[in-house]
XYZ file of N, CA and C in Angstrom:
450
model
N 0.815 -1.175 0.000
C 0.000 0.000 0.000
C 0.870 1.254 0.000
N 1.870 1.255 0.861
C 2.760 2.395 0.966
C 3.528 2.595 -0.320
N 3.917 1.515 -0.971
C 4.664 1.618 -2.214
C 3.829 2.273 -3.311
N 2.541 1.978 -3.362
C 1.664 2.586 -4.362
C 1.523 4.092 -4.132
N 1.405 4.486 -2.872
C 1.303 5.920 -2.556
C 2.582 6.648 -2.950
N 3.705 6.047 -2.625
C 4.990 6.642 -2.965
C 5.152 6.723 -4.482
N 4.784 5.641 -5.157
C 4.866 5.617 -6.613
C 3.971 6.704 -7.221
N 2.756 6.833 -6.707
C 1.820 7.852 -7.210
C 2.356 9.266 -6.943
N 2.926 9.472 -5.757
C 3.485 10.781 -5.414
C 4.651 11.132 -6.339
N 5.486 10.156 -6.639
C 6.617 10.396 -7.547
C 6.136 10.709 -8.962
N 5.124 9.974 -9.421
C 4.580 10.225 -10.751
C 3.961 11.622 -10.836
N 3.256 12.022 -9.795
C 2.647 13.363 -9.758
C 3.727 14.433 -9.773
N 4.765 14.246 -8.984
C 5.858 15.218 -8.941
C 6.553 15.327 -10.284
N 6.765 14.173 -10.939
C 7.411 14.203 -12.254
C 6.515 14.888 -13.286
N 5.222 14.633 -13.211
C 4.291 15.271 -14.153
C 4.268 16.777 -13.945
N 4.247 17.213 -12.692
C 4.267 18.651 -12.404
C 5.584 19.281 -12.849
N 6.690 18.572 -12.621
C 7.989 19.081 -13.061
C 8.070 19.194 -14.566
N 7.533 18.200 -15.269
C 7.520 18.248 -16.727
C 6.651 19.398 -17.221
N 5.499 19.588 -16.603
C 4.615 20.691 -16.997
C 5.302 22.036 -16.777
N 6.000 22.187 -15.666
C 6.707 23.441 -15.395
C 7.840 23.650 -16.395
N 8.544 22.584 -16.722
C 9.649 22.699 -17.677
C 9.134 23.074 -19.061
N 7.995 22.522 -19.441
C 7.438 22.849 -20.748
C 6.854 24.257 -20.778
N 6.345 24.722 -19.654
C 5.728 26.051 -19.606
C 6.764 27.166 -19.573
N 7.909 26.935 -18.988
C 8.883 28.007 -18.832
C 9.403 28.554 -20.153
N 9.710 27.754 -21.183
C 10.126 28.355 -22.450
C 9.003 29.181 -23.081
N 7.771 28.766 -22.869
C 6.647 29.527 -23.399
C 6.587 30.884 -22.718
N 6.744 30.881 -21.410
C 6.718 32.148 -20.687
C 7.888 33.030 -21.104
N 9.064 32.419 -21.303
C 10.229 33.196 -21.706
C 10.056 33.772 -23.106
N 9.301 33.090 -23.955
C 9.112 33.544 -25.322
C 7.971 34.559 -25.443
N 7.235 34.789 -24.370
C 6.126 35.737 -24.408
C 6.663 37.131 -24.730
N 5.898 37.915 -25.489
C 6.375 39.249 -25.849
C 6.583 40.119 -24.609
N 7.622 40.885 -24.640
C 7.953 41.791 -23.539
C 7.275 43.118 -23.790
N 6.748 43.731 -22.737
C 6.162 45.065 -22.861
C 7.277 46.041 -23.217
N 7.056 46.851 -24.244
C 8.089 47.779 -24.693
C 8.273 48.908 -23.682
N 9.532 49.208 -23.379
C 9.889 50.410 -22.629
C 11.146 50.989 -23.272
N 11.314 52.284 -23.133
C 12.509 52.917 -23.675
C 13.739 52.510 -22.874
N 13.573 52.215 -21.599
C 14.696 51.720 -20.799
C 15.177 50.382 -21.346
N 14.247 49.500 -21.703
C 14.600 48.206 -22.287
C 15.287 48.403 -23.642
N 14.774 49.330 -24.442
C 15.339 49.572 -25.778
C 16.803 49.995 -25.704
N 17.190 50.655 -24.645
C 18.572 51.113 -24.509
C 19.562 49.957 -24.428
N 19.107 48.770 -24.083
C 20.008 47.629 -23.957
C 19.937 46.708 -25.169
N 19.272 47.158 -26.225
C 19.210 46.425 -27.477
C 20.247 46.987 -28.443
N 20.639 46.217 -29.455
C 21.475 46.813 -30.504
C 20.743 48.023 -31.098
N 21.493 49.021 -31.539
C 20.909 50.291 -31.983
C 19.811 50.138 -33.030
N 20.043 49.327 -34.054
C 19.023 49.152 -35.095
C 17.755 48.530 -34.537
N 17.915 47.557 -33.651
C 16.754 46.895 -33.043
C 16.016 47.859 -32.116
N 16.744 48.700 -31.390
C 16.105 49.687 -30.516
C 15.229 50.643 -31.324
N 15.742 51.103 -32.459
C 14.932 51.999 -33.310
C 13.740 51.259 -33.900
N 13.942 50.016 -34.330
C 12.844 49.251 -34.913
C 11.727 49.044 -33.896
N 12.089 48.655 -32.674
C 11.070 48.409 -31.651
C 10.389 49.693 -31.193
N 11.142 50.778 -31.098
C 10.520 52.042 -30.678
C 9.559 52.549 -31.754
N 9.923 52.398 -33.017
C 9.036 52.804 -34.110
C 7.789 51.929 -34.145
N 7.945 50.645 -33.874
C 6.785 49.747 -33.826
C 5.869 50.126 -32.666
N 6.443 50.491 -31.525
C 5.639 50.939 -30.381
C 4.816 52.156 -30.762
N 5.447 53.142 -31.391
C 4.735 54.362 -31.791
C 3.614 54.020 -32.761
N 3.907 53.213 -33.761
C 2.907 52.890 -34.781
C 1.733 52.097 -34.202
N 2.007 51.185 -33.274
C 0.956 50.317 -32.753
C 0.215 50.918 -31.554
N 0.930 51.570 -30.665
C 0.323 52.030 -29.414
C -0.238 53.447 -29.495
N 0.160 54.222 -30.517
C -0.227 55.632 -30.566
C -0.878 55.995 -31.905
N -2.011 55.383 -32.223
C -2.662 55.690 -33.500
C -3.314 57.071 -33.472
N -3.365 57.764 -34.611
C -4.091 59.036 -34.664
C -5.541 58.814 -34.229
N -6.075 59.806 -33.500
C -7.442 59.717 -33.008
C -7.542 59.216 -31.575
N -6.429 58.682 -31.037
C -6.411 58.214 -29.651
C -6.571 59.427 -28.726
N -7.402 59.340 -27.682
C -7.491 60.458 -26.740
C -6.103 60.799 -26.175
N -5.805 62.075 -26.069
C -4.484 62.510 -25.601
C -4.161 61.941 -24.224
N -5.134 61.888 -23.343
C -4.892 61.365 -21.994
C -4.397 59.909 -22.066
N -5.005 59.111 -22.945
C -4.587 57.716 -23.106
C -3.216 57.630 -23.771
N -2.956 58.489 -24.755
C -1.644 58.504 -25.418
C -0.547 58.803 -24.392
N -0.781 59.788 -23.557
C 0.199 60.150 -22.525
C 0.397 58.992 -21.552
N -0.680 58.345 -21.134
C -0.578 57.215 -20.202
C 0.233 56.077 -20.818
N 0.009 55.789 -22.091
C 0.760 54.708 -22.756
C 2.241 55.035 -22.843
N 2.553 56.277 -23.145
C 3.957 56.685 -23.248
C 4.616 56.651 -21.870
N 3.900 57.084 -20.849
C 4.468 57.045 -19.498
C 4.684 55.618 -19.012
N 3.832 54.683 -19.432
C 4.049 53.266 -19.079
C 5.281 52.701 -19.788
N 5.727 53.378 -20.832
C 6.947 52.970 -21.547
C 8.178 53.693 -20.993
N 8.082 54.214 -19.777
C 9.188 54.824 -19.020
C 9.560 56.243 -19.439
N 8.674 56.948 -20.125
C 8.961 58.338 -20.457
C 8.271 59.261 -19.446
N 8.793 60.459 -19.337
C 8.196 61.499 -18.517
C 7.617 62.551 -19.455
N 6.325 62.853 -19.298
C 5.648 63.786 -20.209
C 5.363 65.116 -19.519
N 5.418 66.179 -20.310
C 5.165 67.526 -19.796
C 4.668 68.392 -20.940
N 4.058 69.491 -20.602
C 3.544 70.413 -21.623
C 2.069 70.188 -21.859
N 1.607 70.602 -23.027
C 0.213 70.446 -23.383
C -0.665 71.595 -22.962
N -0.082 72.560 -22.286
C -0.884 73.678 -21.804
C -0.832 74.885 -22.726
N 0.104 74.887 -23.650
C 0.259 76.028 -24.544
C -0.807 76.057 -25.627
N -0.705 77.038 -26.497
C -1.688 77.222 -27.553
C -1.748 76.020 -28.497
N -0.586 75.418 -28.792
C -0.587 74.285 -29.714
C -0.914 72.961 -29.027
N -0.829 72.900 -27.696
C -1.191 71.704 -26.943
C -0.231 70.538 -27.071
N 0.942 70.750 -27.668
C 1.912 69.667 -27.851
C 2.427 69.198 -26.495
N 2.457 67.881 -26.321
C 2.997 67.268 -25.108
C 4.325 66.627 -25.477
N 5.382 66.997 -24.773
C 6.712 66.428 -25.007
C 7.002 65.398 -23.924
N 7.509 64.261 -24.346
C 7.844 63.171 -23.434
C 9.302 62.801 -23.655
N 10.021 62.575 -22.563
C 11.461 62.333 -22.646
C 11.876 61.113 -21.844
N 12.926 60.466 -22.311
C 13.624 59.433 -21.558
C 15.100 59.621 -21.844
N 15.916 59.631 -20.811
C 17.357 59.679 -21.045
C 18.068 58.776 -20.052
N 19.246 58.326 -20.480
C 20.044 57.424 -19.659
C 21.518 57.731 -19.912
N 22.325 57.669 -18.859
C 23.768 57.842 -19.020
C 24.307 56.707 -19.865
N 25.229 57.032 -20.735
C 25.813 56.037 -21.622
C 27.329 56.111 -21.546
N 27.931 54.977 -21.285
C 29.386 54.875 -21.264
C 29.787 53.584 -21.962
N 29.482 53.483 -23.271
C 29.813 52.246 -23.977
C 31.317 52.057 -24.076
N 31.790 50.806 -24.051
C 33.231 50.563 -24.089
C 33.879 51.040 -25.394
N 33.100 51.110 -26.475
C 33.680 51.509 -27.756
C 33.034 52.774 -28.319
N 32.433 53.577 -27.443
C 31.756 54.781 -27.921
C 31.942 55.947 -26.975
N 31.325 57.074 -27.309
C 31.513 58.296 -26.529
C 30.693 58.312 -25.234
N 31.280 58.876 -24.199
C 30.609 59.064 -22.925
C 29.562 60.160 -23.076
N 28.410 59.984 -22.468
C 27.374 61.011 -22.523
C 26.026 60.473 -22.120
N 24.957 60.984 -22.768
C 23.594 60.539 -22.490
C 22.884 60.199 -23.787
N 22.132 59.110 -23.752
C 21.240 58.775 -24.850
C 19.894 59.376 -24.505
N 19.296 60.060 -25.462
C 18.097 60.849 -25.222
C 17.017 60.459 -26.230
N 15.841 60.113 -25.736
C 14.670 59.823 -26.558
C 13.649 60.927 -26.317
N 12.999 61.393 -27.367
C 11.947 62.403 -27.238
C 10.771 62.010 -28.126
N 9.577 62.082 -27.557
C 8.326 61.894 -28.299
C 7.536 63.187 -28.170
N 7.061 63.722 -29.275
C 6.168 64.877 -29.262
C 4.797 64.394 -29.706
N 3.805 64.592 -28.841
C 2.432 64.199 -29.116
C 1.652 65.456 -29.479
N 1.162 65.527 -30.704
C 0.458 66.722 -31.174
C -1.030 66.424 -31.306
N -1.870 67.207 -30.616
C -3.310 66.992 -30.729
C -3.878 67.681 -31.967
N -4.983 67.149 -32.452
C -5.704 67.773 -33.555
C -6.716 68.760 -33.010
N -7.518 69.363 -33.898
C -8.520 70.340 -33.462
C -9.549 69.758 -32.484
N -9.790 68.445 -32.575
C -10.752 67.805 -31.679
C -10.142 67.408 -30.335
N -8.854 67.665 -30.146
C -8.182 67.341 -28.891
C -7.609 65.940 -28.844
N -7.901 65.109 -29.837
C -7.343 63.752 -29.897
C -5.963 63.801 -30.549
N -5.198 62.746 -30.339
C -3.852 62.651 -30.920
C -3.924 62.752 -32.444
N -3.142 63.662 -32.996
C -3.096 63.822 -34.445
C -1.804 63.265 -35.029
N -0.675 63.573 -34.378
C 0.605 63.077 -34.888
C 1.591 62.867 -33.748
N 2.583 62.028 -34.051
C 3.629 61.689 -33.083
C 4.967 61.835 -33.781
N 5.908 62.453 -33.119
C 7.252 62.586 -33.646
C 8.214 61.961 -32.642
N 9.028 61.008 -33.093
C 9.986 60.305 -32.244
C 11.397 60.660 -32.687
N 12.248 61.012 -31.723
C 13.651 61.323 -32.018
C 14.534 60.642 -30.982
N 15.676 60.178 -31.436
C 16.680 59.575 -30.558
C 18.016 60.214 -30.885
N 18.752 60.580 -29.843
C 20.055 61.188 -30.080
C 20.993 60.875 -28.924
N 22.234 61.223 -29.130
C 23.267 61.073 -28.101
C 23.870 62.446 -27.856
N 23.915 62.836 -26.612
C 24.538 64.098 -26.229
C 25.769 63.726 -25.423
N 26.920 64.184 -25.890
C 28.147 63.791 -25.213
C 29.193 64.875 -25.226
N 30.370 64.482 -24.913
C 31.505 65.394 -24.890
C 31.797 65.819 -26.326
N 31.916 67.119 -26.594
C 32.173 67.571 -27.968
C 33.399 66.894 -28.561
N 33.247 66.496 -29.822
C 34.348 65.872 -30.537
C 34.474 64.373 -30.333
N 33.573 63.776 -29.549
C 33.684 62.337 -29.315
C 32.770 61.531 -30.219
N 32.039 62.184 -31.101
C 31.187 61.458 -32.043
C 29.779 61.290 -31.529
N 28.947 60.662 -32.340
C 27.541 60.464 -31.994
C 27.224 59.007 -31.768
N 25.969 58.758 -31.507
C 25.487 57.409 -31.265
C 25.117 56.756 -32.578
N 25.712 55.619 -32.931
C 25.289 54.939 -34.149
C 23.814 54.605 -34.025
N 23.074 54.770 -35.084
C 21.664 54.437 -35.053
C 20.779 55.587 -34.621
N 21.325 56.821 -34.558
C 20.448 57.955 -34.293
C 19.320 57.896 -35.297
N 18.164 58.342 -34.919
C 17.085 58.292 -35.881
C 15.897 59.091 -35.444
N 14.962 59.246 -36.347
C 13.732 59.929 -36.022
C 12.608 59.360 -36.884
N 11.390 59.599 -36.442
C 10.203 59.099 -37.108
C 9.065 60.042 -36.791
N 8.289 60.408 -37.796
C 7.093 61.215 -37.592
C 5.924 60.466 -38.200
N 4.872 60.284 -37.420
C 3.669 59.612 -37.893
C 2.477 60.553 -37.762
N 1.569 60.477 -38.696
C 0.359 61.292 -38.645
C 0.503 62.540 -39.476
N -0.580 63.254 -39.606
C -0.572 64.496 -40.389
C -0.443 65.694 -39.507
N -0.062 66.797 -40.082
C 0.122 67.988 -39.257
C -0.677 69.090 -39.706
């Protein structure tokens, strides 16, 4: 009797272990929520590709400005503005950069959210740059993207 219980317990443990082992690669392969902090640790071309995909997918024209700002802030940016006549909201993310083969300075991301006459998001402008010690060069993969009409 005891042997059957032990055998059943071992089989259950092995089944649970197998299920956990099979589930973990699936969890690891699940898409990661985009953040600009995460993008900074990607190769430059991939960082621009993912940031442009985030803008295109998460910030469609017509989205309420409040929701657009919330989505950008969840991606680790800090937003300010929107009170002036044009209502443009600027969002920024920056991080110190000291790459072993590049210039010391800061990598800077900027998103400008422009509302239309109805107050909803009309266009988005994304820029990435490196600000560093003069004469030390720029960040490979600098880029910009503007979506929507103006």
